[in-house]
Amino acid sequence: DVKVTQSSRYLVKRTGEKVFLECVQDMDHENMFWYRQDPGLGLRLIYFSYDVKMKEKGDIPEGYSVSREKKERFSLILESASTNQTSMYLCASSEIQTGELFFGEGSRLTVL
Amino acid sequence: AQSVTQLGSHVSVSEGALVLLRCNYSSSVPPYLFWYVQYPNQGLQLLLKYTSAATLVKGINGFEAEFKKSETSFHLTKPSAHMSDAAEYFCAVTRMDSSYKLIFGSGTRLLVRP
């Protein structure tokens, strides 16, 4: 069964802390994504990676960075967490031909 | 700018009734279109996708959607709702500038009354 695995389902952090969200996929997909999900806003793209060490900003990259050192792993980094980054974070990988996304179960981050 | 509009943030139906969730997109060229479902505290799962083949697309759990180019719509239907269908549903479309990326609607939460 194909899978996208996010390392932490629930995190609670304090303002100013550095936060790492890890994501691993086993489908050998080139493309990986980080989305943020907030009520009434749907999913918004934070960053996208189309190959190892390659990344592209999405619609809301401010306050975030990413790392992709290996094809199967894509990390989202909050250098200094703020309360407005409290949200559900979803990692996904995709097939090139159709853009179909395969999602992890999400990481719910609370910043106090 | 491209957009996806889902009409109704909440839809409530009785068990056994027809489910209709609306999705309209803004685009001049038929893209790839998707419906995803999200159950509580889980990620999104693909329900069905349109990839320029048949305009009526059948998905999992008895759902189907019809692509209507003239109406720029891709509404999701199911003839008879089940309690287990209660979830949030997202319509998505590939971007014009990159088929790698999707644009999502804001979601519709389906409530099923016993």
GROMACS .gro file of C-alpha atoms in nm, chain A residues 13-20 65 77-81:
model
   14
   13LYS     CA    1   0.526   2.463   2.045
   14ARG     CA    2   0.596   2.802   2.197
   15THR     CA    3   0.631   3.127   2.008
   16GLY     CA    4   0.984   3.166   1.873
   17GLU     CA    5   1.068   2.796   1.874
   18LYS     CA    6   1.207   2.625   1.565
   19VAL     CA    7   0.976   2.357   1.431
   20PHE     CA    8   1.054   2.069   1.196
   65SER     CA    9   1.146   2.704   0.457
   77ILE     CA   10   1.079   2.423   0.877
   78LEU     CA   11   0.936   2.708   1.081
   79GLU     CA   12   1.244   2.906   1.184
   80SER     CA   13   1.061   3.101   1.454
   81ALA     CA   14   0.708   2.980   1.516
   0.00000   0.00000   0.00000
